C-alpha positions as a printed NumPy array, in Angstrom:
array([[  5.666, 113.404, 144.43 ],
       [  4.618, 110.574, 142.098],
       [  7.927, 108.792, 142.637],
       [  7.378, 109.115, 146.387],
       [  4.01 , 107.341, 146.131],
       [  5.476, 104.651, 143.89 ],
       [  8.457, 104.102, 146.187],
       [  6.268, 103.807, 149.282],
       [  3.789, 101.638, 147.366],
       [  6.488,  99.102, 146.526],
       [  7.252,  98.573, 150.218],
       [  3.628,  98.577, 151.4  ],
       [  2.572,  96.003, 148.806],
       [  5.648,  93.881, 149.538],
       [  4.93 ,  93.913, 153.283],
       [  1.27 ,  92.99 , 152.799],
       [  2.234,  90.186, 150.409],
       [  4.845,  88.898, 152.854],
       [  2.342,  88.827, 155.724],
       [ -0.191,  87.003, 153.564],
       [  2.445,  84.486, 152.519],
       [  3.435,  83.943, 156.17 ],
       [ -0.13 ,  83.369, 157.362],
       [ -0.914,  80.971, 154.515],
       [  2.289,  78.932, 154.49 ],
       [  4.085,  79.669, 157.744],
       [  7.223,  80.416, 155.703],
       [  9.317,  83.1  , 157.398],
       [ 11.862,  82.939, 154.571],
       [  9.8  ,  85.434, 152.553],
       [ 11.18 ,  88.212, 154.746],
       [ 14.69 ,  86.887, 154.23 ],
       [ 14.175,  87.03 , 150.455],
       [ 12.887,  90.593, 150.704],
       [ 15.893,  91.689, 152.773],
       [ 18.235,  89.902, 150.373],
       [ 16.607,  91.815, 147.511],
       [ 17.252,  95.084, 149.388],
       [ 20.95 ,  94.319, 149.807],
       [ 21.373,  92.876, 146.318],
       [ 19.707,  95.849, 144.653],
       [ 21.703,  98.316, 146.751],
       [ 24.852,  96.62 , 145.536],
       [ 23.476,  96.497, 141.996],
       [ 22.679, 100.225, 142.055],
       [ 26.174, 101.092, 143.222],
       [ 27.77 ,  98.813, 140.625],
       [ 25.653, 100.408, 137.888],
       [ 26.741, 103.831, 139.131],
       [ 30.394, 102.764, 139.01 ],
       [ 29.922, 101.585, 135.443],
       [ 28.145, 104.821, 134.567],
       [ 31.001, 106.81 , 136.097],
       [ 33.435, 105.573, 133.484],
       [ 30.969, 106.011, 130.637],
       [ 29.991, 109.509, 131.808],
       [ 33.626, 110.57 , 132.153],
       [ 34.303, 109.34 , 128.611],
       [ 31.339, 110.982, 126.899],
       [ 31.217, 114.211, 128.862],
       [ 34.927, 114.58 , 128.189],
       [ 34.281, 114.163, 124.466],
       [ 31.302, 116.54 , 124.635],
       [ 33.47 , 119.206, 126.235],
       [ 35.763, 118.942, 123.202],
       [ 32.734, 119.212, 120.909],
       [ 31.483, 122.292, 122.75 ],
       [ 34.804, 124.099, 122.397],
       [ 35.098, 123.234, 118.716],
       [ 31.57 , 124.472, 117.941],
       [ 30.3  , 121.033, 116.822],
       [ 27.427, 121.117, 119.301],
       [ 26.31 , 124.521, 118.035],
       [ 26.473, 123.276, 114.434],
       [ 24.305, 120.28 , 115.249],
       [ 21.867, 122.557, 117.031],
       [ 21.507, 124.766, 113.968],
       [ 20.947, 121.742, 111.685],
       [ 18.297, 120.23 , 113.928],
       [ 16.634, 123.464, 115.042],
       [ 13.776, 123.47 , 112.453],
       [ 12.522, 120.149, 113.782],
       [ 13.504, 120.403, 117.431],
       [ 12.121, 123.916, 117.762],
       [  8.67 , 122.401, 117.109],
       [  9.016, 119.848, 119.918],
       [ 10.942, 122.173, 122.231],
       [  9.597, 125.688, 121.586],
       [ 10.882, 127.049, 124.914],
       [ 14.533, 126.245, 124.073],
       [ 16.412, 128.927, 122.068],
       [ 17.289, 127.678, 118.587],
       [ 21.067, 128.051, 118.984],
       [ 21.251, 126.8  , 122.56 ],
       [ 23.685, 123.877, 123.149],
       [ 20.785, 121.83 , 124.498],
       [ 19.456, 121.484, 120.938],
       [ 22.645, 119.78 , 119.79 ],
       [ 22.667, 117.508, 122.841],
       [ 19.025, 116.538, 122.243],
       [ 19.798, 115.707, 118.618],
       [ 22.777, 113.543, 119.541],
       [ 20.913, 111.748, 122.34 ],
       [ 17.947, 110.841, 120.125],
       [ 20.289, 109.733, 117.339],
       [ 22.221, 107.495, 119.759],
       [ 18.988, 105.922, 120.999],
       [ 17.761, 105.246, 117.47 ],
       [ 21.031, 103.478, 116.613],
       [ 20.896, 101.393, 119.796],
       [ 23.998, 103.096, 121.264],
       [ 22.894, 102.953, 124.916],
       [ 26.362, 103.675, 126.275],
       [ 26.401, 106.973, 124.411],
       [ 22.725, 107.877, 124.869],
       [ 22.74 , 107.943, 128.694],
       [ 25.556, 110.481, 129.213],
       [ 24.229, 112.552, 126.318],
       [ 20.825, 112.524, 128.   ],
       [ 22.27 , 113.617, 131.33 ],
       [ 24.192, 116.4  , 129.615],
       [ 20.973, 117.491, 127.9  ],
       [ 19.113, 117.644, 131.201],
       [ 21.87 , 119.814, 132.667],
       [ 21.596, 122.152, 129.66 ],
       [ 17.811, 122.349, 130.013],
       [ 18.151, 122.969, 133.751],
       [ 20.203, 126.088, 132.982],
       [ 17.071, 127.498, 131.298],
       [ 14.781, 126.476, 134.155],
       [ 13.569, 129.349, 136.403],
       [ 12.18 , 126.87 , 138.983],
       [ 14.993, 124.465, 139.709],
       [ 12.936, 121.818, 141.526],
       [ 10.179, 121.592, 138.902],
       [ 10.583, 120.2  , 135.37 ],
       [  9.993, 122.388, 132.341],
       [  7.892, 121.367, 129.344],
       [ 11.101, 120.77 , 127.383],
       [ 12.419, 118.413, 130.058],
       [  9.165, 116.455, 130.105],
       [  9.085, 116.122, 126.322],
       [ 12.718, 115.03 , 126.248],
       [ 12.238, 112.523, 129.048],
       [  9.114, 111.101, 127.398],
       [ 10.961, 110.566, 124.115],
       [ 13.757, 108.78 , 125.953],
       [ 11.355, 106.59 , 127.919],
       [  9.646, 105.53 , 124.683],
       [ 12.992, 104.148, 123.523],
       [ 12.699, 104.579, 119.745],
       [ 15.284, 102.178, 118.284],
       [ 15.914, 101.396, 114.639],
       [ 18.508,  98.673, 115.205],
       [ 17.705,  96.391, 118.231],
       [ 21.104,  94.704, 118.064],
       [ 21.099,  93.56 , 121.726],
       [ 17.783,  91.701, 121.375],
       [ 19.002,  90.038, 118.176],
       [ 22.217,  89.016, 119.954],
       [ 20.273,  87.427, 122.835],
       [ 18.131,  85.514, 120.343],
       [ 21.243,  84.225, 118.596],
       [ 22.608,  83.001, 121.942],
       [ 19.276,  81.312, 122.694],
       [ 19.487,  79.338, 119.44 ],
       [ 16.793,  81.074, 117.389],
       [ 16.607,  79.848, 113.801],
       [ 16.198,  83.421, 112.556],
       [ 17.368,  85.774, 115.336],
       [ 16.339,  88.866, 113.382],
       [ 12.754,  87.773, 112.755],
       [ 11.517,  90.083, 115.544],
       [ 13.127,  93.128, 113.94 ],
       [ 10.037,  94.399, 112.137],
       [  7.658,  93.769, 115.083],
       [ 10.039,  95.639, 117.395],
       [ 10.288,  98.504, 114.933],
       [  6.509,  98.795, 114.767],
       [  6.088,  98.57 , 118.555],
       [  8.779, 101.118, 119.444],
       [  7.464, 103.533, 116.799],
       [  3.975, 103.28 , 118.302],
       [  5.374, 103.971, 121.768],
       [  7.258, 107.059, 120.593],
       [  4.36 , 108.469, 118.568],
       [  1.974, 108.065, 121.52 ],
       [  4.196, 109.898, 124.   ],
       [  4.983, 112.595, 121.432],
       [  1.288, 113.195, 120.748],
       [  0.366, 113.149, 124.441],
       [  3.101, 115.609, 125.327],
       [  2.225, 117.848, 122.37 ],
       [ -1.462, 117.934, 123.33 ],
       [ -0.626, 118.674, 126.964],
       [  1.84 , 121.401, 126.029],
       [ -0.341, 122.723, 123.17 ],
       [  2.275, 122.091, 120.488],
       [  1.226, 121.994, 116.838],
       [  3.037, 119.036, 115.266],
       [  1.517, 119.335, 111.792],
       [  4.164, 121.604, 110.343],
       [  6.412, 121.089, 107.36 ],
       [  9.674, 120.157, 109.197],
       [  7.869, 117.542, 111.275],
       [  6.079, 116.063, 108.261],
       [  9.362, 115.905, 106.33 ],
       [ 11.073, 114.241, 109.281],
       [  8.365, 111.597, 109.557],
       [  8.669, 110.863, 105.834],
       [ 12.452, 110.487, 106.163],
       [ 12.058, 108.174, 109.162],
       [  9.5  , 106.038, 107.373],
       [ 11.784, 105.817, 104.333],
       [ 14.674, 104.798, 106.553],
       [ 12.534, 102.167, 108.231],
       [ 11.468, 100.826, 104.846],
       [ 15.115, 100.623, 103.718],
       [ 16.129,  98.713, 106.83 ],
       [ 13.19 ,  96.334, 106.456],
       [ 14.193,  95.722, 102.833],
       [ 17.811,  95.098, 103.865],
       [ 16.673,  92.69 , 106.589],
       [ 14.601,  90.767, 104.043],
       [ 17.509,  90.486, 101.599],
       [ 20.231,  89.305, 103.985],
       [ 20.608,  86.148, 106.114],
       [ 19.861,  86.896, 109.794],
       [ 23.463,  86.401, 110.951],
       [ 24.724,  88.734, 108.215],
       [ 22.063,  91.333, 108.991],
       [ 22.925,  91.231, 112.709],
       [ 26.636,  91.523, 111.951],
       [ 26.168,  94.473, 109.567],
       [ 23.741,  96.356, 111.849],
       [ 26.027,  95.968, 114.873],
       [ 29.049,  96.942, 112.776],
       [ 27.338, 100.064, 111.425],
       [ 26.374, 101.134, 114.954],
       [ 29.958, 100.727, 116.169],
       [ 31.324, 102.501, 113.098],
       [ 29.032, 105.475, 113.703],
       [ 30.18 , 105.629, 117.325],
       [ 33.867, 105.577, 116.394],
       [ 33.193, 108.189, 113.704],
       [ 31.626, 110.537, 116.262],
       [ 34.65 , 110.219, 118.567],
       [ 37.113, 110.847, 115.738],
       [ 35.085, 113.835, 114.526],
       [ 35.266, 115.404, 117.98 ],
       [ 39.001, 114.803, 118.361],
       [ 39.972, 115.95 , 114.852],
       [ 37.653, 118.932, 115.208],
       [ 39.573, 119.955, 118.309],
       [ 42.892, 119.557, 116.501],
       [ 41.604, 121.638, 113.593],
       [ 40.456, 124.431, 115.906],
       [ 43.802, 124.24 , 117.716],
       [ 42.358, 123.725, 121.179],
       [ 43.986, 121.633, 123.897],
       [ 42.058, 118.422, 123.274],
       [ 43.503, 116.578, 126.268],
       [ 42.772, 119.342, 128.786],
       [ 39.271, 119.789, 127.393],
       [ 38.606, 116.076, 127.78 ],
       [ 39.868, 116.078, 131.392],
       [ 37.656, 119.038, 132.276],
       [ 34.564, 117.338, 130.872],
       [ 35.478, 114.008, 132.51 ],
       [ 35.586, 115.719, 135.917],
       [ 32.01 , 116.876, 135.349],
       [ 31.08 , 113.296, 134.494],
       [ 32.474, 112.049, 137.792],
       [ 30.537, 114.564, 139.878],
       [ 27.345, 113.791, 137.925],
       [ 27.742, 110.044, 138.52 ],
       [ 28.186, 110.548, 142.268],
       [ 25.036, 112.686, 142.401],
       [ 22.763, 110.039, 140.87 ],
       [ 23.767, 107.147, 143.166],
       [ 21.123, 107.779, 145.9  ],
       [ 18.295, 108.144, 143.372],
       [ 19.287, 105.02 , 141.483],
       [ 19.667, 102.846, 144.581],
       [ 16.312, 104.032, 145.978],
       [ 14.421, 103.039, 142.84 ],
       [ 16.201,  99.708, 142.367],
       [ 15.65 ,  98.703, 145.993],
       [ 11.934,  99.472, 145.732],
       [ 11.638,  97.391, 142.569],
       [ 13.634,  94.536, 144.092],
       [ 11.391,  94.397, 147.177],
       [  8.288,  94.391, 144.976],
       [  9.606,  91.476, 142.921],
       [ 10.842,  89.465, 145.903],
       [  7.43 ,  89.644, 147.607],
       [  5.837,  87.764, 144.703],
       [  3.379,  90.568, 143.896],
       [  4.261,  90.62 , 140.226],
       [  3.979,  86.841, 139.856],
       [  0.603,  86.853, 141.602],
       [ -0.745,  89.508, 139.256],
       [  0.41 ,  87.593, 136.172],
       [ -1.06 ,  84.311, 137.429],
       [ -4.382,  86.003, 138.158],
       [ -4.617,  87.366, 134.628],
       [ -3.692,  83.99 , 133.163],
       [ -6.482,  82.28 , 135.115],
       [ -8.962,  84.993, 134.093],
       [ -8.322,  84.672, 130.359],
       [ -8.285,  80.873, 130.499],
       [-11.675,  80.858, 132.281],
       [-13.086,  83.106, 129.547],
       [-11.799,  80.769, 126.87 ],
       [ -9.608,  83.454, 125.288],
       [ -6.128,  83.016, 123.89 ],
       [ -3.895,  83.502, 126.921],
       [ -0.494,  82.797, 125.392],
       [  0.496,  86.447, 125.671],
       [  0.083,  86.34 , 129.464],
       [  3.252,  84.214, 129.707],
       [  5.162,  87.288, 128.483],
       [  3.362,  89.605, 130.907],
       [  6.187,  89.569, 133.511],
       [  8.503,  91.061, 130.89 ],
       [  5.892,  93.722, 130.054],
       [  5.422,  94.645, 133.715],
       [  9.128,  94.623, 134.475],
       [ 10.221,  96.693, 131.481],
       [  9.23 , 100.106, 132.937],
       [ 10.779,  99.148, 136.285],
       [ 14.103,  97.521, 135.489],
       [ 15.955,  97.057, 132.21 ],
       [ 18.163,  94.272, 133.551],
       [ 15.153,  92.605, 135.19 ],
       [ 13.167,  92.685, 131.943],
       [ 16.184,  91.374, 130.06 ],
       [ 16.471,  88.486, 132.512],
       [ 12.762,  87.678, 132.138],
       [ 13.128,  87.787, 128.352],
       [ 15.999,  85.297, 128.482],
       [ 14.014,  83.131, 130.91 ],
       [ 11.016,  83.145, 128.535],
       [ 13.21 ,  81.963, 125.663],
       [ 14.817,  79.27 , 127.821],
       [ 11.46 ,  78.051, 129.165],
       [  9.329,  78.201, 126.023],
       [ 11.954,  78.297, 123.259],
       [ 13.496,  81.189, 121.363],
       [ 11.187,  80.604, 118.39 ],
       [  8.035,  80.101, 120.445],
       [  5.247,  82.666, 120.47 ],
       [  6.062,  83.626, 124.067],
       [  9.795,  83.879, 123.37 ],
       [  9.245,  86.147, 120.374],
       [  6.69 ,  88.287, 122.22 ],
       [  9.054,  88.769, 125.178],
       [ 11.79 ,  89.901, 122.771],
       [  9.427,  92.299, 120.995],
       [  8.29 ,  93.809, 124.301],
       [ 11.911,  94.175, 125.401],
       [ 12.649,  96.321, 122.349],
       [  9.371,  98.258, 122.357],
       [ 10.291, 100.888, 124.959],
       [ 12.916, 101.895, 127.492],
       [ 13.048, 101.61 , 131.289],
       [ 10.729, 104.442, 132.359],
       [ 11.358, 104.583, 136.11 ],
       [ 15.11 , 104.148, 135.697],
       [ 15.232, 107.043, 133.233],
       [ 13.03 , 109.282, 135.376],
       [ 15.051, 108.57 , 138.53 ],
       [ 18.362, 108.957, 136.693],
       [ 17.648, 112.091, 134.66 ],
       [ 15.648, 114.001, 137.258],
       [ 17.969, 112.899, 140.06 ],
       [ 21.03 , 114.172, 138.198],
       [ 19.72 , 117.759, 138.283],
       [ 17.808, 117.657, 141.563],
       [ 14.268, 117.692, 140.144],
       [ 11.866, 116.45 , 142.834],
       [  8.492, 116.961, 141.16 ],
       [  7.907, 114.752, 138.132],
       [  4.629, 116.409, 136.975],
       [  3.025, 114.208, 134.294],
       [  6.233, 112.449, 133.238],
       [  5.323, 109.138, 134.881],
       [  1.715, 108.663, 133.637],
       [  2.465, 109.808, 130.077],
       [  5.573, 107.637, 129.84 ],
       [  3.658, 104.649, 131.215],
       [  0.943, 105.214, 128.603],
       [  3.669, 105.07 , 125.965],
       [  4.921, 101.825, 127.532],
       [  1.383, 100.473, 127.401],
       [  1.056, 101.446, 123.738],
       [  4.339,  99.688, 122.984],
       [  3.299,  96.539, 124.872],
       [ -0.134,  96.39 , 123.22 ],
       [  1.357,  96.957, 119.768],
       [  4.041,  94.343, 120.48 ],
       [  1.339,  91.818, 121.397],
       [ -0.781,  92.565, 118.328],
       [  2.091,  92.438, 115.823],
       [  3.451,  89.249, 117.394],
       [  0.053,  87.605, 116.87 ],
       [  0.061,  89.019, 113.343],
       [  3.525,  87.731, 112.443],
       [  3.877,  84.544, 114.505],
       [  0.49 ,  83.264, 115.721]])
């Protein structure tokens, strides 16, 4: 129901803005821009779905091999002490546990191409445990919140964009991004745990947090020791090496267990195709709504109003220049990426605004895209508290990103 209100709200606000623009300027082209956004975003949604089709076929084919070799079950047993705390309603040896573990690991390593199909596979596994097929379970909401928070240890794509924009030290936003994305994830985890009455202060969770903090400290130390280009090259190389290692482990595991690896892959790939077809309407609906909202100028008007307000109060308003990226991030990943690049081109890659836009880009994931994609894939129509809790996590990430950018670069 929340997505319904948001979808309708996009069009209502866009129409009101267009009428206001027409009365004030006499420019009928605003409606042309809105219609162009509808068509462009419809095309964009379909093209994204086509891209996802190939990726889903690849990864669901590989996951089918992993299921038949028992790798998924092994991962589930390894991760069960920790995941059973966050997902108490999921049986410890259920395949969903292994899928959750792999999805979160892929997100942390910045492997977006692997994380999305793993996430969709996880939602299908959780749906098999769901007695009410049109309503999300607590496990689904926790999983979706963690994905929307976008915890990433290695923000290789942001570093790559900064290198292309000519930043002197492309990796200088690494630590701010790490702090912002950690804040986002911790907030959504705590909110979900309080809502679902989950006790997080147990030994496996404490040990996990200590391991994560140690890993973060090691990466920060490595980033301080290496030149930025070398650090970017090594981090991207490690991510790719891990990905190739996972694929080889699945294939060789199938050979060792003497299963028909090729037939298993084909069977899983067929599931990937049907899943990709099922998400097209949901994806196009959300992207069209966002496109109409942007084309009407509503987002620009809001940002300009805030800028004027802070300037009239005499406060530092530099962060407002990065506000479009903050507002766009929950709505559209590609849109936020474009605004980030625009901020670096307009203000400079090493400017305060350019660095803040990059930090915000890495602080969280695209909330509405994830909700529409994951819930749409399994036919969930009621989103419960997924949207407000995920948006609070986005807000925590944006606020933390702003504060740490002032701390490091002001």
